[in-house]
């Protein structure tokens, strides 16, 4: 190769190296893979359309599991107009239970939501000697997991199915004693470690 061409190549190499150094770019770089961007923030859902929900039924909230905690999500239940208050409580409670048992939507699953309430349970009215606000489940509360019991207690106690004091009276299908369960902050934040506190209720 002629000497003149060699000098040109050396000059071009020196200029290229200077430009790369001046721009802060190294001549050899290792590719970096940061992975795919997160598709959704954990336990974060878009705001529901309240007017659309109201058209489908009575707006309610149910507590699902997310991040080992109880998190409220929006739902609706249908109650026929003119329903007596005593029947209305049971219908609302059954609707809430059905929503707890339902599989979370794809968006909710993607955000990390799940439910531990299973088994197609039903709710019945209080018996003749039960307090008026009592609700009886087809599955004894003692047979439920701590997560499922926490979901049901916190969902019921925060609805018109209960008296609105943060508690609900539950019993099973048999003659076992009724108990008043409370939804506390500890139950909401650690449902697996803290079962809803309860006290025995004397039948009337």
CSV table of N, CA, C and O in Angstrom, one decimal, residues 44-171:
chain,number,residue,atom,x,y,z
A,44,UNK,N,-52.8,-2.4,41.5
A,44,UNK,CA,-53.3,-1.2,41.0
A,44,UNK,C,-54.3,-1.4,39.8
A,44,UNK,O,-53.9,-2.1,38.9
A,45,UNK,N,-55.5,-0.9,39.9
A,45,UNK,CA,-56.5,-1.1,38.9
A,45,UNK,C,-57.0,0.3,38.5
A,45,UNK,O,-57.0,1.3,39.2
A,46,UNK,N,-57.5,0.4,37.2
A,46,UNK,CA,-58.1,1.6,36.8
A,46,UNK,C,-59.4,1.9,37.5
A,46,UNK,O,-60.1,0.9,37.9
A,47,UNK,N,-59.8,3.1,37.6
A,47,UNK,CA,-61.0,3.5,38.3
A,47,UNK,C,-62.2,3.0,37.5
A,47,UNK,O,-62.3,3.1,36.3
A,48,UNK,N,-63.2,2.4,38.2
A,48,UNK,CA,-64.4,1.8,37.5
A,48,UNK,C,-65.3,3.0,37.1
A,48,UNK,O,-65.3,4.1,37.7
A,49,UNK,N,-66.1,2.7,36.1
A,49,UNK,CA,-67.2,3.7,35.7
A,49,UNK,C,-68.4,3.5,36.6
A,49,UNK,O,-69.1,2.5,36.5
A,50,UNK,N,-68.6,4.4,37.5
A,50,UNK,CA,-69.6,4.3,38.5
A,50,UNK,C,-71.0,4.3,37.9
A,50,UNK,O,-71.9,3.5,38.3
A,51,UNK,N,-71.2,5.2,36.9
A,51,UNK,CA,-72.6,5.2,36.2
A,51,UNK,C,-72.9,3.9,35.5
A,51,UNK,O,-74.0,3.4,35.6
A,52,UNK,N,-71.9,3.3,34.9
A,52,UNK,CA,-72.1,2.0,34.3
A,52,UNK,C,-72.4,0.9,35.3
A,52,UNK,O,-73.3,0.1,35.1
A,53,UNK,N,-71.7,1.0,36.4
A,53,UNK,CA,-71.9,0.0,37.5
A,53,UNK,C,-73.3,0.1,38.0
A,53,UNK,O,-74.0,-0.9,38.3
A,54,UNK,N,-73.8,1.4,38.3
A,54,UNK,CA,-75.1,1.6,38.8
A,54,UNK,C,-76.2,1.0,37.9
A,54,UNK,O,-77.2,0.6,38.4
A,55,UNK,N,-75.9,1.1,36.6
A,55,UNK,CA,-76.9,0.5,35.7
A,55,UNK,C,-77.0,-1.0,35.8
A,55,UNK,O,-78.1,-1.5,35.4
A,56,UNK,N,-76.0,-1.6,36.2
A,56,UNK,CA,-76.0,-3.1,36.3
A,56,UNK,C,-76.5,-3.6,37.6
A,56,UNK,O,-76.9,-4.7,37.8
A,57,UNK,N,-76.6,-2.7,38.7
A,57,UNK,CA,-77.1,-3.1,40.0
A,57,UNK,C,-76.6,-2.2,41.1
A,57,UNK,O,-76.1,-1.1,40.8
A,58,UNK,N,-76.7,-2.7,42.3
A,58,UNK,CA,-76.3,-1.9,43.5
A,58,UNK,C,-74.7,-2.0,43.6
A,58,UNK,O,-74.1,-3.0,43.7
A,59,UNK,N,-74.1,-0.8,43.6
A,59,UNK,CA,-72.6,-0.8,43.7
A,59,UNK,C,-72.2,-1.2,45.1
A,59,UNK,O,-72.7,-0.8,46.1
A,60,UNK,N,-71.2,-2.2,45.2
A,60,UNK,CA,-70.7,-2.7,46.4
A,60,UNK,C,-69.2,-2.8,46.3
A,60,UNK,O,-68.6,-2.7,45.2
A,61,UNK,N,-68.6,-3.2,47.4
A,61,UNK,CA,-67.2,-3.5,47.5
A,61,UNK,C,-67.0,-4.9,48.1
A,61,UNK,O,-67.7,-5.2,49.0
A,62,UNK,N,-66.0,-5.6,47.5
A,62,UNK,CA,-65.7,-6.9,48.1
A,62,UNK,C,-64.1,-6.9,48.3
A,62,UNK,O,-63.4,-6.2,47.6
A,63,UNK,N,-63.7,-7.7,49.3
A,63,UNK,CA,-62.3,-7.7,49.6
A,63,UNK,C,-61.6,-8.9,49.0
A,63,UNK,O,-61.9,-10.0,49.3
A,64,UNK,N,-60.7,-8.7,48.0
A,64,UNK,CA,-59.9,-9.7,47.4
A,64,UNK,C,-58.5,-9.7,48.1
A,64,UNK,O,-58.1,-8.8,48.8
A,65,UNK,N,-57.7,-10.8,47.8
A,65,UNK,CA,-56.4,-10.9,48.3
A,65,UNK,C,-55.4,-10.3,47.2
A,65,UNK,O,-55.5,-10.6,46.0
A,66,UNK,N,-54.5,-9.5,47.7
A,66,UNK,CA,-53.4,-9.0,46.8
A,66,UNK,C,-52.2,-8.6,47.6
A,66,UNK,O,-52.4,-7.8,48.6
A,67,UNK,N,-51.1,-9.2,47.3
A,67,UNK,CA,-49.9,-8.9,48.1
A,67,UNK,C,-50.0,-9.3,49.5
A,67,UNK,O,-49.5,-8.6,50.4
A,68,UNK,N,-50.8,-10.4,49.8
A,68,UNK,CA,-51.0,-11.0,51.1
A,68,UNK,C,-51.8,-10.0,52.0
A,68,UNK,O,-51.7,-10.1,53.2
A,69,UNK,N,-52.5,-9.1,51.4
A,69,UNK,CA,-53.4,-8.2,52.1
A,69,UNK,C,-54.8,-8.3,51.5
A,69,UNK,O,-55.0,-8.8,50.5
A,70,UNK,N,-55.8,-7.7,52.3
A,70,UNK,CA,-57.1,-7.5,51.7
A,70,UNK,C,-57.2,-6.2,51.1
A,70,UNK,O,-56.9,-5.1,51.6
A,71,UNK,N,-57.7,-6.2,49.8
A,71,UNK,CA,-57.8,-4.9,49.0
A,71,UNK,C,-59.3,-4.9,48.5
A,71,UNK,O,-59.7,-5.9,47.9
A,72,UNK,N,-60.0,-3.8,48.7
A,72,UNK,CA,-61.3,-3.6,48.2
A,72,UNK,C,-61.4,-3.4,46.7
A,72,UNK,O,-60.6,-2.6,46.2
A,73,UNK,N,-62.3,-4.0,46.0
A,73,UNK,CA,-62.5,-3.8,44.6
A,73,UNK,C,-64.0,-3.6,44.4
A,73,UNK,O,-64.9,-4.1,45.2
A,74,UNK,N,-64.4,-2.9,43.3
A,74,UNK,CA,-65.8,-2.6,43.0
A,74,UNK,C,-66.5,-3.7,42.4
A,74,UNK,O,-66.0,-4.4,41.5
A,75,UNK,N,-67.7,-3.9,42.8
A,75,UNK,CA,-68.6,-4.9,42.2
A,75,UNK,C,-70.1,-4.4,42.2
A,75,UNK,O,-70.3,-3.3,42.8
A,76,UNK,N,-71.0,-5.1,41.7
A,76,UNK,CA,-72.4,-4.8,41.8
A,76,UNK,C,-73.2,-6.1,42.1
A,76,UNK,O,-72.8,-7.2,41.7
A,77,UNK,N,-74.3,-5.9,42.8
A,77,UNK,CA,-75.2,-7.0,43.1
A,77,UNK,C,-76.6,-6.5,42.8
A,77,UNK,O,-76.9,-5.3,42.9
A,78,UNK,N,-77.4,-7.5,42.4
A,78,UNK,CA,-78.8,-7.1,42.0
A,78,UNK,C,-79.8,-7.5,43.1
A,78,UNK,O,-79.8,-8.6,43.6
A,79,UNK,N,-80.6,-6.5,43.5
A,79,UNK,CA,-81.7,-6.7,44.5
A,79,UNK,C,-83.0,-6.1,43.9
A,79,UNK,O,-83.0,-4.9,43.6
A,80,UNK,N,-84.0,-6.9,43.8
A,80,UNK,CA,-85.3,-6.5,43.2
A,80,UNK,C,-85.8,-5.3,44.0
A,80,UNK,O,-85.7,-5.3,45.2
A,81,UNK,N,-86.4,-4.3,43.3
A,81,UNK,CA,-87.1,-3.2,44.0
A,81,UNK,C,-88.3,-3.7,44.8
A,81,UNK,O,-89.0,-4.6,44.5
A,82,UNK,N,-88.4,-3.1,46.0
A,82,UNK,CA,-89.5,-3.4,46.9
A,82,UNK,C,-89.3,-4.6,47.8
A,82,UNK,O,-90.1,-5.1,48.5
A,83,UNK,N,-88.0,-5.1,47.8
A,83,UNK,CA,-87.6,-6.2,48.6
A,83,UNK,C,-87.6,-5.8,50.1
A,83,UNK,O,-87.1,-4.7,50.4
A,84,UNK,N,-88.2,-6.6,51.0
A,84,UNK,CA,-88.2,-6.2,52.4
A,84,UNK,C,-86.8,-6.2,52.9
A,84,UNK,O,-85.9,-6.9,52.4
A,85,UNK,N,-86.6,-5.4,54.0
A,85,UNK,CA,-85.2,-5.2,54.5
A,85,UNK,C,-84.6,-6.5,54.9
A,85,UNK,O,-83.4,-6.7,54.7
A,86,UNK,N,-85.4,-7.4,55.6
A,86,UNK,CA,-84.8,-8.7,56.0
A,86,UNK,C,-84.4,-9.5,54.9
A,86,UNK,O,-83.3,-10.1,54.9
A,87,UNK,N,-85.1,-9.6,53.8
A,87,UNK,CA,-84.8,-10.3,52.6
A,87,UNK,C,-83.6,-9.6,51.9
A,87,UNK,O,-82.8,-10.3,51.3
A,88,UNK,N,-83.7,-8.3,51.9
A,88,UNK,CA,-82.6,-7.5,51.2
A,88,UNK,C,-81.3,-7.8,51.7
A,88,UNK,O,-80.3,-8.0,51.0
A,89,UNK,N,-81.1,-7.9,53.1
A,89,UNK,CA,-79.8,-8.2,53.7
A,89,UNK,C,-79.3,-9.5,53.2
A,89,UNK,O,-78.1,-9.6,52.9
A,90,UNK,N,-80.1,-10.5,53.1
A,90,UNK,CA,-79.7,-11.9,52.7
A,90,UNK,C,-79.3,-11.9,51.2
A,90,UNK,O,-78.3,-12.5,50.8
A,91,UNK,N,-80.1,-11.2,50.4
A,91,UNK,CA,-79.8,-11.1,49.0
A,91,UNK,C,-78.5,-10.4,48.7
A,91,UNK,O,-77.7,-10.8,47.9
A,92,UNK,N,-78.2,-9.3,49.4
A,92,UNK,CA,-77.0,-8.6,49.3
A,92,UNK,C,-75.8,-9.5,49.7
A,92,UNK,O,-74.8,-9.6,49.1
A,93,UNK,N,-76.0,-10.2,50.9
A,93,UNK,CA,-74.9,-11.1,51.4
A,93,UNK,C,-74.6,-12.2,50.4
A,93,UNK,O,-73.5,-12.5,50.1
A,94,UNK,N,-75.7,-12.7,49.8
A,94,UNK,CA,-75.5,-13.8,48.8
A,94,UNK,C,-74.8,-13.3,47.5
A,94,UNK,O,-73.9,-13.9,47.0
A,95,UNK,N,-75.2,-12.1,47.1
A,95,UNK,CA,-74.5,-11.5,46.0
A,95,UNK,C,-73.0,-11.2,46.3
A,95,UNK,O,-72.2,-11.4,45.4
A,96,UNK,N,-72.7,-10.7,47.5
A,96,UNK,CA,-71.3,-10.5,47.8
A,96,UNK,C,-70.5,-11.8,47.9
A,96,UNK,O,-69.4,-11.8,47.4
A,97,UNK,N,-71.2,-12.8,48.4
A,97,UNK,CA,-70.5,-14.1,48.5
A,97,UNK,C,-70.2,-14.7,47.1
A,97,UNK,O,-69.1,-15.2,46.8
A,98,UNK,N,-71.2,-14.5,46.2
A,98,UNK,CA,-71.0,-14.9,44.8
A,98,UNK,C,-69.8,-14.2,44.1
A,98,UNK,O,-69.0,-14.8,43.4
A,99,UNK,N,-69.7,-12.9,44.4
A,99,UNK,CA,-68.6,-12.1,43.8
A,99,UNK,C,-67.3,-12.5,44.4
A,99,UNK,O,-66.3,-12.5,43.7
A,100,UNK,N,-67.2,-12.9,45.7
A,100,UNK,CA,-66.0,-13.3,46.3
A,100,UNK,C,-65.6,-14.7,45.7
A,100,UNK,O,-64.4,-14.9,45.6
A,101,UNK,N,-66.5,-15.5,45.4
A,101,UNK,CA,-66.2,-16.8,44.8
A,101,UNK,C,-65.8,-16.8,43.3
A,101,UNK,O,-65.2,-17.7,42.8
A,102,UNK,N,-66.2,-15.7,42.7
A,102,UNK,CA,-66.0,-15.6,41.2
A,102,UNK,C,-64.5,-15.4,40.9
A,102,UNK,O,-63.7,-14.8,41.7
A,103,UNK,N,-64.0,-15.9,39.8
A,103,UNK,CA,-62.7,-15.8,39.4
A,103,UNK,C,-62.4,-14.3,39.1
A,103,UNK,O,-63.2,-13.7,38.3
A,104,UNK,N,-61.3,-13.7,39.6
A,104,UNK,CA,-61.0,-12.3,39.3
A,104,UNK,C,-60.9,-12.1,37.8
A,104,UNK,O,-60.5,-13.1,37.0
A,105,UNK,N,-61.1,-10.9,37.3
A,105,UNK,CA,-61.0,-10.6,35.9
A,105,UNK,C,-59.6,-10.7,35.4
A,105,UNK,O,-58.7,-10.7,36.3
A,106,UNK,N,-59.4,-10.8,34.1
A,106,UNK,CA,-58.0,-10.8,33.6
A,106,UNK,C,-57.1,-9.6,34.1
A,106,UNK,O,-56.0,-9.8,34.5
A,107,UNK,N,-57.7,-8.4,34.1
A,107,UNK,CA,-57.0,-7.3,34.6
A,107,UNK,C,-56.6,-7.4,36.1
A,107,UNK,O,-55.5,-7.1,36.5
A,108,UNK,N,-57.5,-8.0,36.9
A,108,UNK,CA,-57.3,-8.1,38.3
A,108,UNK,C,-56.2,-9.2,38.5
A,108,UNK,O,-55.4,-9.1,39.4
A,109,UNK,N,-56.3,-10.3,37.7
A,109,UNK,CA,-55.3,-11.3,37.8
A,109,UNK,C,-53.9,-10.8,37.5
A,109,UNK,O,-52.9,-11.0,38.2
A,110,UNK,N,-53.8,-9.9,36.5
A,110,UNK,CA,-52.6,-9.4,36.0
A,110,UNK,C,-52.0,-8.5,37.1
A,110,UNK,O,-50.8,-8.4,37.3
A,111,UNK,N,-52.9,-7.8,37.9
A,111,UNK,CA,-52.5,-6.9,38.9
A,111,UNK,C,-52.2,-7.6,40.2
A,111,UNK,O,-51.7,-7.0,41.2
A,112,UNK,N,-52.4,-9.0,40.3
A,112,UNK,CA,-52.0,-9.8,41.4
A,112,UNK,C,-53.2,-10.1,42.4
A,112,UNK,O,-52.9,-10.6,43.5
A,113,UNK,N,-54.4,-9.9,41.9
A,113,UNK,CA,-55.6,-10.2,42.8
A,113,UNK,C,-56.0,-11.7,42.7
A,113,UNK,O,-55.8,-12.3,41.7
A,114,UNK,N,-56.4,-12.2,43.8
A,114,UNK,CA,-56.9,-13.6,43.9
A,114,UNK,C,-58.0,-13.7,45.0
A,114,UNK,O,-58.2,-12.7,45.7
A,115,UNK,N,-58.6,-14.9,45.1
A,115,UNK,CA,-59.6,-15.1,46.2
A,115,UNK,C,-59.4,-16.5,46.7
A,115,UNK,O,-59.0,-17.4,46.0
A,116,UNK,N,-59.7,-16.6,48.0
A,116,UNK,CA,-59.6,-17.9,48.7
A,116,UNK,C,-61.0,-18.4,49.1
A,116,UNK,O,-61.1,-19.5,49.7
A,117,UNK,N,-62.0,-17.7,48.6
A,117,UNK,CA,-63.4,-18.1,48.9
A,117,UNK,C,-63.8,-19.0,47.8
A,117,UNK,O,-63.9,-18.6,46.6
A,118,UNK,N,-64.2,-20.3,48.1
A,118,UNK,CA,-64.5,-21.3,47.1
A,118,UNK,C,-65.7,-22.2,47.7
A,118,UNK,O,-66.0,-22.1,48.9
A,119,UNK,N,-66.3,-22.9,46.8
A,119,UNK,CA,-67.2,-24.0,47.3
A,119,UNK,C,-68.7,-23.7,47.0
A,119,UNK,O,-69.5,-24.4,47.5
A,120,UNK,N,-69.0,-22.6,46.3
A,120,UNK,CA,-70.4,-22.3,46.0
A,120,UNK,C,-71.3,-22.3,47.2
A,120,UNK,O,-72.3,-23.0,47.4
A,121,UNK,N,-70.8,-21.5,48.2
A,121,UNK,CA,-71.5,-21.3,49.5
A,121,UNK,C,-72.8,-20.5,49.3
A,121,UNK,O,-72.9,-19.7,48.4
A,122,UNK,N,-73.7,-20.7,50.2
A,122,UNK,CA,-75.0,-20.0,50.2
A,122,UNK,C,-75.2,-19.3,51.6
A,122,UNK,O,-74.6,-19.7,52.6
A,123,UNK,N,-76.0,-18.3,51.6
A,123,UNK,CA,-76.3,-17.6,52.8
A,123,UNK,C,-77.8,-17.7,53.1
A,123,UNK,O,-78.6,-17.6,52.2
A,124,UNK,N,-78.2,-17.9,54.3
A,124,UNK,CA,-79.6,-18.1,54.7
A,124,UNK,C,-80.0,-17.1,55.8
A,124,UNK,O,-79.1,-16.5,56.5
A,125,UNK,N,-81.3,-16.8,55.9
A,125,UNK,CA,-81.8,-15.9,56.9
A,125,UNK,C,-81.6,-16.4,58.3
A,125,UNK,O,-81.4,-17.6,58.5
A,126,UNK,N,-81.6,-15.6,59.3
A,126,UNK,CA,-81.5,-16.0,60.7
A,126,UNK,C,-82.7,-16.9,61.1
A,126,UNK,O,-83.8,-16.8,60.6
A,127,UNK,N,-82.4,-17.9,62.0
A,127,UNK,CA,-83.5,-18.7,62.4
A,127,UNK,C,-84.3,-18.0,63.5
A,127,UNK,O,-84.0,-16.9,63.9
A,128,UNK,N,-85.4,-18.7,63.9
A,128,UNK,CA,-86.3,-18.0,64.8
A,128,UNK,C,-85.7,-17.5,66.1
A,128,UNK,O,-86.1,-16.4,66.6
A,129,UNK,N,-84.7,-18.2,66.6
A,129,UNK,CA,-84.1,-17.8,67.9
A,129,UNK,C,-82.8,-17.1,67.7
A,129,UNK,O,-82.1,-16.8,68.6
A,130,UNK,N,-82.4,-16.7,66.4
A,130,UNK,CA,-81.2,-16.0,66.1
A,130,UNK,C,-81.5,-14.5,66.2
A,130,UNK,O,-82.6,-14.0,66.0
A,131,UNK,N,-80.5,-13.7,66.4
A,131,UNK,CA,-80.6,-12.2,66.3
A,131,UNK,C,-81.0,-11.9,64.9
A,131,UNK,O,-80.6,-12.6,63.9
A,132,UNK,N,-81.7,-10.8,64.7
A,132,UNK,CA,-82.2,-10.4,63.4
A,132,UNK,C,-81.1,-10.2,62.4
A,132,UNK,O,-81.3,-10.4,61.2
A,133,UNK,N,-79.9,-9.7,62.9
A,133,UNK,CA,-78.8,-9.3,62.0
A,133,UNK,C,-77.9,-10.5,61.7
A,133,UNK,O,-76.9,-10.3,60.9
A,134,UNK,N,-78.2,-11.7,62.2
A,134,UNK,CA,-77.4,-12.9,61.9
A,134,UNK,C,-77.5,-13.4,60.5
A,134,UNK,O,-78.6,-13.2,59.9
A,135,UNK,N,-76.4,-14.0,60.0
A,135,UNK,CA,-76.4,-14.6,58.7
A,135,UNK,C,-75.8,-16.0,58.9
A,135,UNK,O,-74.8,-16.2,59.6
A,136,UNK,N,-76.4,-17.0,58.3
A,136,UNK,CA,-75.9,-18.4,58.4
A,136,UNK,C,-75.4,-18.8,57.0
A,136,UNK,O,-76.0,-18.7,56.0
A,137,UNK,N,-74.1,-19.3,57.1
A,137,UNK,CA,-73.5,-19.8,55.9
A,137,UNK,C,-73.7,-21.3,55.7
A,137,UNK,O,-73.8,-22.0,56.7
A,138,UNK,N,-73.7,-21.8,54.5
A,138,UNK,CA,-73.8,-23.2,54.3
A,138,UNK,C,-72.5,-24.0,54.7
A,138,UNK,O,-72.6,-25.2,54.9
A,139,UNK,N,-71.4,-23.3,54.8
A,139,UNK,CA,-70.2,-23.9,55.3
A,139,UNK,C,-69.9,-23.2,56.7
A,139,UNK,O,-69.9,-22.0,56.8
A,140,UNK,N,-69.7,-24.0,57.7
A,140,UNK,CA,-69.3,-23.4,59.0
A,140,UNK,C,-68.1,-22.5,59.0
A,140,UNK,O,-67.1,-22.9,58.3
A,141,UNK,N,-68.2,-21.3,59.6
A,141,UNK,CA,-67.0,-20.4,59.5
A,141,UNK,C,-65.7,-21.1,60.0
A,141,UNK,O,-64.7,-20.8,59.5
A,142,UNK,N,-65.8,-22.0,61.0
A,142,UNK,CA,-64.6,-22.7,61.5
A,142,UNK,C,-63.9,-23.5,60.4
A,142,UNK,O,-62.8,-23.9,60.5
A,143,UNK,N,-64.7,-23.9,59.4
A,143,UNK,CA,-64.1,-24.8,58.3
A,143,UNK,C,-63.5,-24.0,57.2
A,143,UNK,O,-62.9,-24.6,56.3
A,144,UNK,N,-63.6,-22.7,57.3
A,144,UNK,CA,-63.0,-21.8,56.2
A,144,UNK,C,-61.5,-21.5,56.6
A,144,UNK,O,-61.1,-21.5,57.7
A,145,UNK,N,-60.7,-21.3,55.5
A,145,UNK,CA,-59.3,-20.8,55.8
A,145,UNK,C,-59.4,-19.4,56.4
A,145,UNK,O,-60.4,-18.7,56.3
A,146,UNK,N,-58.3,-19.1,57.0
A,146,UNK,CA,-58.2,-17.8,57.6
A,146,UNK,C,-58.4,-16.7,56.6
A,146,UNK,O,-59.0,-15.6,56.8
A,147,UNK,N,-57.8,-16.9,55.4
A,147,UNK,CA,-58.0,-15.9,54.3
A,147,UNK,C,-59.4,-15.8,53.9
A,147,UNK,O,-59.9,-14.6,53.7
A,148,UNK,N,-60.1,-16.9,53.6
A,148,UNK,CA,-61.5,-16.9,53.2
A,148,UNK,C,-62.4,-16.2,54.2
A,148,UNK,O,-63.3,-15.4,53.9
A,149,UNK,N,-62.2,-16.6,55.5
A,149,UNK,CA,-63.0,-16.0,56.6
A,149,UNK,C,-62.8,-14.5,56.7
A,149,UNK,O,-63.7,-13.7,56.8
A,150,UNK,N,-61.5,-14.1,56.5
A,150,UNK,CA,-61.2,-12.6,56.6
A,150,UNK,C,-61.9,-11.9,55.4
A,150,UNK,O,-62.5,-10.8,55.6
A,151,UNK,N,-61.9,-12.5,54.2
A,151,UNK,CA,-62.5,-11.9,53.1
A,151,UNK,C,-64.0,-11.7,53.3
A,151,UNK,O,-64.6,-10.7,53.0
A,152,UNK,N,-64.7,-12.8,53.8
A,152,UNK,CA,-66.1,-12.7,54.0
A,152,UNK,C,-66.5,-11.8,55.1
A,152,UNK,O,-67.4,-10.9,55.0
A,153,UNK,N,-65.8,-11.8,56.2
A,153,UNK,CA,-66.1,-10.9,57.4
A,153,UNK,C,-65.9,-9.5,57.0
A,153,UNK,O,-66.8,-8.6,57.2
A,154,UNK,N,-64.8,-9.1,56.4
A,154,UNK,CA,-64.6,-7.7,56.0
A,154,UNK,C,-65.5,-7.3,54.9
A,154,UNK,O,-65.9,-6.1,54.9
A,155,UNK,N,-65.9,-8.1,54.0
A,155,UNK,CA,-66.8,-7.8,52.9
A,155,UNK,C,-68.2,-7.6,53.5
A,155,UNK,O,-68.9,-6.6,53.2
A,156,UNK,N,-68.7,-8.5,54.3
A,156,UNK,CA,-70.0,-8.4,54.9
A,156,UNK,C,-70.1,-7.2,55.8
A,156,UNK,O,-71.1,-6.4,55.8
A,157,UNK,N,-69.1,-7.0,56.7
A,157,UNK,CA,-69.2,-6.0,57.7
A,157,UNK,C,-69.1,-4.6,57.2
A,157,UNK,O,-69.5,-3.6,57.8
A,158,UNK,N,-68.7,-4.5,55.9
A,158,UNK,CA,-68.5,-3.2,55.3
A,158,UNK,C,-69.7,-2.9,54.3
A,158,UNK,O,-69.6,-2.1,53.4
A,159,UNK,N,-70.8,-3.7,54.4
A,159,UNK,CA,-71.9,-3.6,53.5
A,159,UNK,C,-73.2,-3.5,54.2
A,159,UNK,O,-73.3,-3.5,55.5
A,160,UNK,N,-74.3,-3.3,53.5
A,160,UNK,CA,-75.7,-3.3,54.0
A,160,UNK,C,-76.1,-4.6,54.5
A,160,UNK,O,-77.2,-4.7,55.1
A,161,UNK,N,-75.3,-5.7,54.3
A,161,UNK,CA,-75.7,-7.0,54.9
A,161,UNK,C,-75.5,-7.0,56.4
A,161,UNK,O,-76.0,-8.0,57.0
A,162,UNK,N,-74.8,-6.1,56.9
A,162,UNK,CA,-74.5,-6.0,58.4
A,162,UNK,C,-75.0,-4.7,58.9
A,162,UNK,O,-75.7,-3.9,58.2
A,163,UNK,N,-74.7,-4.5,60.2
A,163,UNK,CA,-75.2,-3.3,60.9
A,163,UNK,C,-74.4,-2.0,60.7
A,163,UNK,O,-74.7,-1.0,61.2
A,164,UNK,N,-73.3,-2.2,60.0
A,164,UNK,CA,-72.4,-1.0,59.7
A,164,UNK,C,-71.5,-0.6,60.8
A,164,UNK,O,-71.0,0.5,60.8
A,165,UNK,N,-71.3,-1.5,61.8
A,165,UNK,CA,-70.4,-1.2,62.9
A,165,UNK,C,-69.1,-1.9,62.8
A,165,UNK,O,-68.3,-2.0,63.8
A,166,UNK,N,-68.7,-2.4,61.6
A,166,UNK,CA,-67.5,-3.1,61.4
A,166,UNK,C,-67.5,-4.5,61.9
A,166,UNK,O,-66.4,-5.1,62.0
A,167,UNK,N,-68.7,-5.1,62.1
A,167,UNK,CA,-68.7,-6.5,62.6
A,167,UNK,C,-69.9,-7.2,61.9
A,167,UNK,O,-70.8,-6.5,61.3
A,168,UNK,N,-70.0,-8.5,61.9
A,168,UNK,CA,-71.1,-9.3,61.4
A,168,UNK,C,-71.2,-10.5,62.2
A,168,UNK,O,-70.3,-11.1,62.6
A,169,UNK,N,-72.5,-10.9,62.4
A,169,UNK,CA,-72.8,-12.2,63.1
A,169,UNK,C,-73.0,-13.3,62.1
A,169,UNK,O,-73.8,-13.2,61.2
A,170,UNK,N,-72.1,-14.3,62.3
A,170,UNK,CA,-72.2,-15.5,61.4
A,170,UNK,C,-72.3,-16.8,62.1
A,170,UNK,O,-71.9,-16.9,63.2
A,171,UNK,N,-72.9,-17.7,61.4
A,171,UNK,CA,-73.0,-19.1,61.9
A,171,UNK,C,-73.0,-20.0,60.8
A,171,UNK,O,-73.1,-19.6,59.6
